[in-house]
PDB file of C-alpha atoms in Angstrom:
ATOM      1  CA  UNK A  21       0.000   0.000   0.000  1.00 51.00           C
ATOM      2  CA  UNK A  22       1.528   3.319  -0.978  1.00 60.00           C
ATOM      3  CA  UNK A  23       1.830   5.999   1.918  1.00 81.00           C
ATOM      4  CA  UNK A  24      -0.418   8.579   2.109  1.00 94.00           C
ATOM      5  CA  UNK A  25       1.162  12.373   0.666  1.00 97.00           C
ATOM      6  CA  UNK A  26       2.393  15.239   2.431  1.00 98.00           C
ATOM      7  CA  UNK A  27       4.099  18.365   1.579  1.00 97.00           C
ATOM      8  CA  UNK A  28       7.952  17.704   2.795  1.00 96.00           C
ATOM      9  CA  UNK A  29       8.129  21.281   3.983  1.00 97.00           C
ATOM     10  CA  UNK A  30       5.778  24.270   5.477  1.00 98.00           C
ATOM     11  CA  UNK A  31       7.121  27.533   7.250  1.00 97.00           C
ATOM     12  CA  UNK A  32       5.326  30.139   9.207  1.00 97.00           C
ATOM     13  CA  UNK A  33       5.925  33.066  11.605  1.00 97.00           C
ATOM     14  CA  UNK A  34       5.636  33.066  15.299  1.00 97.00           C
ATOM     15  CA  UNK A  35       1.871  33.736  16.061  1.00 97.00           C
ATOM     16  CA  UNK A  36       0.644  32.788  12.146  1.00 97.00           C
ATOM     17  CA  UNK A  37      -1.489  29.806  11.522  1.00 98.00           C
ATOM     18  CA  UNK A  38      -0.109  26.915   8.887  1.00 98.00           C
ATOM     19  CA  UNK A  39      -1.922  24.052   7.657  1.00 98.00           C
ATOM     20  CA  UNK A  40      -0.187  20.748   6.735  1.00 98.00           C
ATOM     21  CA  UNK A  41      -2.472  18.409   4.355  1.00 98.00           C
ATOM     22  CA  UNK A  42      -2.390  14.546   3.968  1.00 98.00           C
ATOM     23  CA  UNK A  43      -3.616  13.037   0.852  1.00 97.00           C
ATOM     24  CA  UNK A  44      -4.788   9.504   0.732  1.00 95.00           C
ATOM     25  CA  UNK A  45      -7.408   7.498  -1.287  1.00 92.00           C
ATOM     26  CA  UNK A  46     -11.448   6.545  -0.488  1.00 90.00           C
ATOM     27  CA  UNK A  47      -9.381   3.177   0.840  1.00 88.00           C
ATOM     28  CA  UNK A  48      -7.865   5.009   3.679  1.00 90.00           C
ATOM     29  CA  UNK A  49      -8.781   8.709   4.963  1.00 93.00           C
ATOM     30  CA  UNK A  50     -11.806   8.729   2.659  1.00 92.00           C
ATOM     31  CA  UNK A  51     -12.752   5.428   4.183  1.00 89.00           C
ATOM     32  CA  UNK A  52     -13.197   6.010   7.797  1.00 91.00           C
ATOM     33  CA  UNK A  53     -12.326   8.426  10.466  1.00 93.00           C
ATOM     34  CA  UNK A  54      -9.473   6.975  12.142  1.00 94.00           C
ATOM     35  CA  UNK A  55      -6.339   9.643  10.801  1.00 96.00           C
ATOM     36  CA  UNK A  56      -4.120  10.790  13.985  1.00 98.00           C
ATOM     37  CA  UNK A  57      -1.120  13.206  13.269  1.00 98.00           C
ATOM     38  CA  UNK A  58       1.943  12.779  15.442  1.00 98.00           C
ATOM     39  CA  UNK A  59       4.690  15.173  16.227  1.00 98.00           C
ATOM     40  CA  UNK A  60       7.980  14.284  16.068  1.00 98.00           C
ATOM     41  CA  UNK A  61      11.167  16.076  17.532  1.00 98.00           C
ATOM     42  CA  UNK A  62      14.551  15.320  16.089  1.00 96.00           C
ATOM     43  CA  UNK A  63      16.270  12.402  18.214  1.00 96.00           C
ATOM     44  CA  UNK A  64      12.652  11.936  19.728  1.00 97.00           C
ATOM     45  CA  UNK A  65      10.012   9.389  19.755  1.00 98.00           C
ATOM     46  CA  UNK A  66       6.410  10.402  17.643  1.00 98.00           C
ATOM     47  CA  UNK A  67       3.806  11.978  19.741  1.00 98.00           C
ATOM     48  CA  UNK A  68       0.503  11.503  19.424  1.00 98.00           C
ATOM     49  CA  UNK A  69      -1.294  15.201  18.647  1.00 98.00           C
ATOM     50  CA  UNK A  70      -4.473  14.507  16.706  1.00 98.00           C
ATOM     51  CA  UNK A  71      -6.856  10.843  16.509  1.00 97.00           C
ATOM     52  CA  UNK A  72     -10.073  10.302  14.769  1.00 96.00           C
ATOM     53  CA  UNK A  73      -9.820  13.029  12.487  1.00 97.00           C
ATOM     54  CA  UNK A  74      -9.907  16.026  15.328  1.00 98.00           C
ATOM     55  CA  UNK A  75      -9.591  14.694  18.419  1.00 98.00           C
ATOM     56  CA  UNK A  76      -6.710  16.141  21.115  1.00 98.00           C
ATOM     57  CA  UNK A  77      -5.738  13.690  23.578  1.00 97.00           C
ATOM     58  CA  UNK A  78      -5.178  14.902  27.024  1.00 96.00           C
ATOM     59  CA  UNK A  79      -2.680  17.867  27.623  1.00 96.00           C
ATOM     60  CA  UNK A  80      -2.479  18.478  23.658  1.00 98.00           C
ATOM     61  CA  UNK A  81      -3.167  22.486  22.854  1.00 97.00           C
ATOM     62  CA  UNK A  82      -5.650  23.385  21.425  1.00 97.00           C
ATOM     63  CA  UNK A  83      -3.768  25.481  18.801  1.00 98.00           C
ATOM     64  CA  UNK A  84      -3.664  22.286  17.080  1.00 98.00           C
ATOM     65  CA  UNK A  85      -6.532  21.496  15.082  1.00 98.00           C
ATOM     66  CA  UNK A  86      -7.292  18.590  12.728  1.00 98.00           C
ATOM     67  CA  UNK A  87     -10.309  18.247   9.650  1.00 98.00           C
ATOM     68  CA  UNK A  88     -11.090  15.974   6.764  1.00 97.00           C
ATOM     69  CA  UNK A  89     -12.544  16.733   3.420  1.00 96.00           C
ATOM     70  CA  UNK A  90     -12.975  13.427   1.384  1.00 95.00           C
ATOM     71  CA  UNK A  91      -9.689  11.564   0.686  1.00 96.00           C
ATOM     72  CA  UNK A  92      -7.762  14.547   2.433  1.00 97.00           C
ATOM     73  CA  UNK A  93      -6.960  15.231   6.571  1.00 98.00           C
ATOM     74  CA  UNK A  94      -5.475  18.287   7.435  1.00 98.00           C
ATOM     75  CA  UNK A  95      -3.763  19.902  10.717  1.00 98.00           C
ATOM     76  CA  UNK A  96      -3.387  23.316  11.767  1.00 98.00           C
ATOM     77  CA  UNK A  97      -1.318  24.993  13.937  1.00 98.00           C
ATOM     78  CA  UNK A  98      -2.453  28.117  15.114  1.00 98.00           C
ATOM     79  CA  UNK A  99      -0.256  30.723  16.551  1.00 97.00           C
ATOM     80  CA  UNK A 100       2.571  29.060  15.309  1.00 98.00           C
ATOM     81  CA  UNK A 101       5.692  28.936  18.375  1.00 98.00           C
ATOM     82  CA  UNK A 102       9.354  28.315  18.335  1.00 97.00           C
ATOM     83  CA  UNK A 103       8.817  24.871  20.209  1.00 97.00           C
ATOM     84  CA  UNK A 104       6.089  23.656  17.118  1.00 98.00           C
ATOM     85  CA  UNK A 105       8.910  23.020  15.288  1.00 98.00           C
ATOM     86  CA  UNK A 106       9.681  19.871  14.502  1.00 98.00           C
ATOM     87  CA  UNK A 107       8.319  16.796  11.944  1.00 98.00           C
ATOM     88  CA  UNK A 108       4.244  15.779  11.378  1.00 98.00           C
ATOM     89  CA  UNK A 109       3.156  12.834  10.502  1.00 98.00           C
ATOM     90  CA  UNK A 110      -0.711  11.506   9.494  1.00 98.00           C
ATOM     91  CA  UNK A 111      -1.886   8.448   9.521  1.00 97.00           C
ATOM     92  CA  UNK A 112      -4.712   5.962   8.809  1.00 95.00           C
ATOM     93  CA  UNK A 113      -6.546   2.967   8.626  1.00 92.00           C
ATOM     94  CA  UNK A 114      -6.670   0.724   5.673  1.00 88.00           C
ATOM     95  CA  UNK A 115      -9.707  -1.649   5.663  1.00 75.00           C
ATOM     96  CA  UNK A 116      -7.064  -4.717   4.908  1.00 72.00           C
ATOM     97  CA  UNK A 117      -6.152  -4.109   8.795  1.00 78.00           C
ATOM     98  CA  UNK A 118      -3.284  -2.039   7.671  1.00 88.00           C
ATOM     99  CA  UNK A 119      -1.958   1.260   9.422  1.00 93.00           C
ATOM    100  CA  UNK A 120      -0.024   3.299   6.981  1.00 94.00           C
ATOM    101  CA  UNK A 121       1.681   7.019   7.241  1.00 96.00           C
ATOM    102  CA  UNK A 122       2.394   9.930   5.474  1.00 97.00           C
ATOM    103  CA  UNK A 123       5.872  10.628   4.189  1.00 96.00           C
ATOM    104  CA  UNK A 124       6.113  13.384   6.813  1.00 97.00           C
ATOM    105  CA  UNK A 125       6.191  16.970   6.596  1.00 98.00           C
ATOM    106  CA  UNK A 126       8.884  20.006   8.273  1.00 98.00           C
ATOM    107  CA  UNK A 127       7.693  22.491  10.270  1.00 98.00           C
ATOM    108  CA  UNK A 128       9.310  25.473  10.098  1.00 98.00           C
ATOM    109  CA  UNK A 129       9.455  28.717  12.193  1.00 97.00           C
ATOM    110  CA  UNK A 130      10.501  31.625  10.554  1.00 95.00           C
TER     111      UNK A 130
ATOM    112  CA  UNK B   9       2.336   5.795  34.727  1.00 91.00           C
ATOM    113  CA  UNK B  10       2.440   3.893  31.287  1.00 95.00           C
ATOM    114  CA  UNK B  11       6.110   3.569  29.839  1.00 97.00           C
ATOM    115  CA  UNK B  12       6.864   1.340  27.387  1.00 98.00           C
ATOM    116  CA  UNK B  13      10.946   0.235  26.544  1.00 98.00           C
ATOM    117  CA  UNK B  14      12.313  -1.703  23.748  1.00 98.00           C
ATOM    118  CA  UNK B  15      15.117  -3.526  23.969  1.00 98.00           C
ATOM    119  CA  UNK B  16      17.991  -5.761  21.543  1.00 96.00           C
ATOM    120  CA  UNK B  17      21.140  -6.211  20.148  1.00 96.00           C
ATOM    121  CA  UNK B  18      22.365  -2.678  18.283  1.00 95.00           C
ATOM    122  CA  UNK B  19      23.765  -4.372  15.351  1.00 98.00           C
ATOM    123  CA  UNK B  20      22.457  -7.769  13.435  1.00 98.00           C
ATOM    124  CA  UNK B  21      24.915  -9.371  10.525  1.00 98.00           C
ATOM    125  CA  UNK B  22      22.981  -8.914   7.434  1.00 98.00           C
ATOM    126  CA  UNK B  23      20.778 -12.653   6.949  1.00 97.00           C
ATOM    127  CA  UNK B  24      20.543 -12.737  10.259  1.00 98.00           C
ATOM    128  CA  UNK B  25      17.584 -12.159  12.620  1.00 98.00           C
ATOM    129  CA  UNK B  26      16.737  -9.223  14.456  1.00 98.00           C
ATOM    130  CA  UNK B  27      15.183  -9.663  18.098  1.00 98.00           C
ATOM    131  CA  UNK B  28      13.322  -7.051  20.277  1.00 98.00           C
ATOM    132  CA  UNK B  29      11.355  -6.619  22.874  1.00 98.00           C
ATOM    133  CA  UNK B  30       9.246  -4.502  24.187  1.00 98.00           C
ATOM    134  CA  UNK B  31       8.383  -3.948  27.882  1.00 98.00           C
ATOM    135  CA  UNK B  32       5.550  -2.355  29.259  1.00 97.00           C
ATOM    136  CA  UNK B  33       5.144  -0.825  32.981  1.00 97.00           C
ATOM    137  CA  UNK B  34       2.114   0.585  34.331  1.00 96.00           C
ATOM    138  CA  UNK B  35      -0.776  -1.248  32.918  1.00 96.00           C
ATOM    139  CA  UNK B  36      -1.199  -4.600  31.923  1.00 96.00           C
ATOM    140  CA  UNK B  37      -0.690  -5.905  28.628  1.00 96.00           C
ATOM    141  CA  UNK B  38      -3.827  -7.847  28.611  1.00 96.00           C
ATOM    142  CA  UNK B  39      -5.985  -5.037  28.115  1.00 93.00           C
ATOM    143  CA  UNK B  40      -8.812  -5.808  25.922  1.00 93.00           C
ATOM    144  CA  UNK B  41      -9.118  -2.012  24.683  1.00 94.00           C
ATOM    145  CA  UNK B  42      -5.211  -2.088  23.053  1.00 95.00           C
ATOM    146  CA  UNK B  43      -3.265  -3.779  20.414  1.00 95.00           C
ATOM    147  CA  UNK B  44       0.636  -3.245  20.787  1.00 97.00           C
ATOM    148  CA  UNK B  45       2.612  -2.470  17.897  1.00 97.00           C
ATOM    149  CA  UNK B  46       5.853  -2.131  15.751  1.00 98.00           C
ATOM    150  CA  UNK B  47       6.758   0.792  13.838  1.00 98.00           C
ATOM    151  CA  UNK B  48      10.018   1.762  12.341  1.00 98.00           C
ATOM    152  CA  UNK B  49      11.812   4.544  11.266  1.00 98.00           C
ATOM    153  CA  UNK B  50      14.980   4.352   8.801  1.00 97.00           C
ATOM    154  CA  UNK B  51      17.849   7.256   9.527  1.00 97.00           C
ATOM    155  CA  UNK B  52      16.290  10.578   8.637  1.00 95.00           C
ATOM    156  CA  UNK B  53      13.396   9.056   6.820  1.00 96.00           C
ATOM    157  CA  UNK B  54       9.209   8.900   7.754  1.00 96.00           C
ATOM    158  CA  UNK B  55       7.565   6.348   9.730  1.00 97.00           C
ATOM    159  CA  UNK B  56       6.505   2.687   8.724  1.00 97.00           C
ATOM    160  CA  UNK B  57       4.114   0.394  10.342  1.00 96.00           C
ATOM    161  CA  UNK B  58       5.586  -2.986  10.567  1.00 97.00           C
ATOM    162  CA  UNK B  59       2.936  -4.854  12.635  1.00 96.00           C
ATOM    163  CA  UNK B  60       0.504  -5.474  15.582  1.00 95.00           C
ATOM    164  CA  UNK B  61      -0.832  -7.272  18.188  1.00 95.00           C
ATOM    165  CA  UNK B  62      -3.358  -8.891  20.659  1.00 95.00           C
ATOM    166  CA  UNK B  63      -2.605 -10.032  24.110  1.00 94.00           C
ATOM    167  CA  UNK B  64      -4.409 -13.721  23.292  1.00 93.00           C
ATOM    168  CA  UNK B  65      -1.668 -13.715  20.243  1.00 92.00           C
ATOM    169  CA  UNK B  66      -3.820 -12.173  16.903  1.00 92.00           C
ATOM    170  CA  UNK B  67      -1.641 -10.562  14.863  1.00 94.00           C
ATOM    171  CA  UNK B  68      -1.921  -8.402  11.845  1.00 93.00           C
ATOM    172  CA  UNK B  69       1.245  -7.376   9.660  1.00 94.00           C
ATOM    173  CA  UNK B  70       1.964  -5.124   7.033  1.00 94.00           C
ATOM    174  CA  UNK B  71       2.189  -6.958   4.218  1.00 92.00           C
ATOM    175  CA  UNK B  72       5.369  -5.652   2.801  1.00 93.00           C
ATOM    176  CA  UNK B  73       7.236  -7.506   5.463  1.00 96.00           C
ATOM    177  CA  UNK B  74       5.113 -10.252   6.981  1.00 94.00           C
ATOM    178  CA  UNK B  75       7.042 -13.010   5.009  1.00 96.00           C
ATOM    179  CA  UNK B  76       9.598 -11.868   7.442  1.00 97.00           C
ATOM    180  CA  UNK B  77       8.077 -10.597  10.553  1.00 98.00           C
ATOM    181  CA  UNK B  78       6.980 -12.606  13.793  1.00 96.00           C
ATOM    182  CA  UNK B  79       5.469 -11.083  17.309  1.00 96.00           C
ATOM    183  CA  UNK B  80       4.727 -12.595  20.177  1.00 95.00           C
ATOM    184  CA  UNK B  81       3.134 -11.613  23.521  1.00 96.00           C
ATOM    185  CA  UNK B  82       4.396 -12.651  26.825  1.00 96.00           C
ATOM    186  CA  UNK B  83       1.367 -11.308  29.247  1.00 95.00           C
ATOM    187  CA  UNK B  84       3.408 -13.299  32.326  1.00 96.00           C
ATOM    188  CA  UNK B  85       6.326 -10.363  31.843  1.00 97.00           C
ATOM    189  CA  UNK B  86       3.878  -7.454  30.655  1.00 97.00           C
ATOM    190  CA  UNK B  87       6.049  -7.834  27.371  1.00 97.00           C
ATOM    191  CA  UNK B  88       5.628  -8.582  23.518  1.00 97.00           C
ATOM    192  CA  UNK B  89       8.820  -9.005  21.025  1.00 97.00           C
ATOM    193  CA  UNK B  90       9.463  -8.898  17.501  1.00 98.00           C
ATOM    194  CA  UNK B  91      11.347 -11.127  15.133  1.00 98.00           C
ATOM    195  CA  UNK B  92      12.538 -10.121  11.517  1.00 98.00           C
ATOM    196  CA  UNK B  93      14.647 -12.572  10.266  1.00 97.00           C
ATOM    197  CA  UNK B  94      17.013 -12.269   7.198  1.00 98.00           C
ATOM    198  CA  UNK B  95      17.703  -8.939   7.325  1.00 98.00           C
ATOM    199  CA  UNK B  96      19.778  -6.899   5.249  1.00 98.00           C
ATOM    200  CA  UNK B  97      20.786  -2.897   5.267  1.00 98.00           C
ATOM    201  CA  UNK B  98      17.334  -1.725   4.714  1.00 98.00           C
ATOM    202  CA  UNK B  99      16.140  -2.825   7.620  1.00 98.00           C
ATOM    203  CA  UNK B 100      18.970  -0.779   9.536  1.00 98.00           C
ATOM    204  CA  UNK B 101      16.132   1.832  11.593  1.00 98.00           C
ATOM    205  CA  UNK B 102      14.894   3.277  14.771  1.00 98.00           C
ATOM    206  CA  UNK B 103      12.568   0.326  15.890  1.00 98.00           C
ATOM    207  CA  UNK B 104       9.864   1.413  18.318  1.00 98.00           C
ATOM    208  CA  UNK B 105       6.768   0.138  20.169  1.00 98.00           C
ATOM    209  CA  UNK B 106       3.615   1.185  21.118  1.00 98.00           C
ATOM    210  CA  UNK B 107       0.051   1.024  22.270  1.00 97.00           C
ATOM    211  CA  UNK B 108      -2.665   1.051  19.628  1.00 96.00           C
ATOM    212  CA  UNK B 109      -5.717   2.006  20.075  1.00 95.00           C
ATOM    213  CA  UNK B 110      -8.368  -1.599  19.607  1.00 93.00           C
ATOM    214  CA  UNK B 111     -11.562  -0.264  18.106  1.00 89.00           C
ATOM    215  CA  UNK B 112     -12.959  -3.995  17.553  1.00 84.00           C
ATOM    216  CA  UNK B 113     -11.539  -6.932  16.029  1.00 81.00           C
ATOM    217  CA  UNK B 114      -9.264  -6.766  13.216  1.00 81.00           C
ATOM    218  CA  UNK B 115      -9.427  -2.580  13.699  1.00 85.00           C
ATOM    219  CA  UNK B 116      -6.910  -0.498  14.934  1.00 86.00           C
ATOM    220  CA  UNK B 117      -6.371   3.148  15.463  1.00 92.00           C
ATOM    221  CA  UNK B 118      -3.821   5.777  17.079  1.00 96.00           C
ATOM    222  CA  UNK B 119      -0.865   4.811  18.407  1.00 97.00           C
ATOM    223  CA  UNK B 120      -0.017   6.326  21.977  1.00 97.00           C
ATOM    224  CA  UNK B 121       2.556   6.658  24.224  1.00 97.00           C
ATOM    225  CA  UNK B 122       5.569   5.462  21.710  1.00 98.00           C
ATOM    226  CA  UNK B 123       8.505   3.790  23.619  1.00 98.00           C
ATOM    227  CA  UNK B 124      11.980   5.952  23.084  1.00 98.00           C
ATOM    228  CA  UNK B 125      12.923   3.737  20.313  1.00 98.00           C
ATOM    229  CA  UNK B 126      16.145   0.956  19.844  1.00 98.00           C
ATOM    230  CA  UNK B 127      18.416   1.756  16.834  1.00 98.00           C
ATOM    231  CA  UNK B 128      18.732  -1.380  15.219  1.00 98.00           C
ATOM    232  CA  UNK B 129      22.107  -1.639  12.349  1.00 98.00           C
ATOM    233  CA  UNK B 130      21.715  -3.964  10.355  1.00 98.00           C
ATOM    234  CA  UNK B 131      26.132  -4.691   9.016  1.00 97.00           C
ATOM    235  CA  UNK B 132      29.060  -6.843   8.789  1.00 95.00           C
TER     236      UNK B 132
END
């Protein structure tokens, strides 16, 4: 199963929003509701910052922000901060009871 | 507090097999709400699901490596463990483990907490 697509890089200011998008097929995203987005630091293990689509887990901002439209999830980051920077990932369900993730995408505070 | 640790051999001769294992403190391993799974991360590239599984021993693998893969659950140490065996210098990666989220049989969902991760090299 191919990975679903991200953009490899997005930038923003300090205090600017930025959306990263995730592009998968009506066999994944379009398929059900289960896309999380994790946050990864460099030398760090993935944090979980988004499930089902736009749910924050306990102690997770809520500057971060997650939607679907058809085969494509998106997070947002609103008033972007030094400390947001780092790697995103999305993932998803596949109905063959497969998990697969995006290529990943760079965060990056101007 | 839920932690989870993996654990193995740094380097693996290519054809080889690569052992891990994954230990998990502060709630028991038998829960029927979690799977407990594999991902792995190659040196400065994305994430890749390698496989999961139930306490009573279901698994489910990603099909680009389940000729290769095994996992097994020890619920009498809180602990599962992977096996990939013939490996060669793609599999050299960050290995990690974590809980997944069980939304009924054969479904799965997020992934969280993540263990630290065990750099596995896979060389001569």
């Amino acid at each position: 199963q191919s990975a679903l697509t991200q953009p490899p890089s997005v930038s923003g200011s300090p205090g600017q929003s930025i959306t990263i998008s995730c592009t998968g097929t009506s066999s994944d995203i379009g398929g059900n509701n289960f896309v999380s987005w994790y946050q990864q630091h460099p030398g760090k293990a993935p944090k979980l910052m988004i499930y089902d689509v736009s749910d924050r887990p306990s102690g997770v901002s809520n500057r971060f922000s997650g939607s679907k439209s058809a085969n494509t999830a998106s997070l947002t980051i609103s008033g972007l901060r030094a400390e947001d920077e780092a790697q995103y990932y999305c993932s998803a369900y596949i109905h063959s009871t497969t998990l697969v993730f995006g290529g990943g995408t760079r965060v990056t505070v101007l | 507090q839920l932690q989870l640790h993996e654990s193995g051999p740094g380097l693996v001769k290519p054809s080889e097999t690569l052992s891990l294992t994954c230990t998990v403190s502060g709630v028991s391993i038998r829960s029927t709400n979690y799977y407990w799974a594999w991902i792995r991360q190659p040196p400065g590239k994305g994430l890749e699901w390698i496989a999961s599984v139930y306490y009573s021993g279901s698994t489910y693998y990603n099909v680009s490596l389940m000729s290769r893969v095994s996992l097994f659950v020890d619920t009498s140490k809180n602990q599962m463990s992977l096996k990939l065996n013939s490996v060669t210098a793609a599999d050299t990666a960050v290995y990690f483990c974590a809980r997944q989220r069980r939304i009924a049989a054969q479904l799965f969902n997020w992934l969280d907490p993540w263990g630290q991760g065990s750099l596995v090299t896979v060389s001569s």
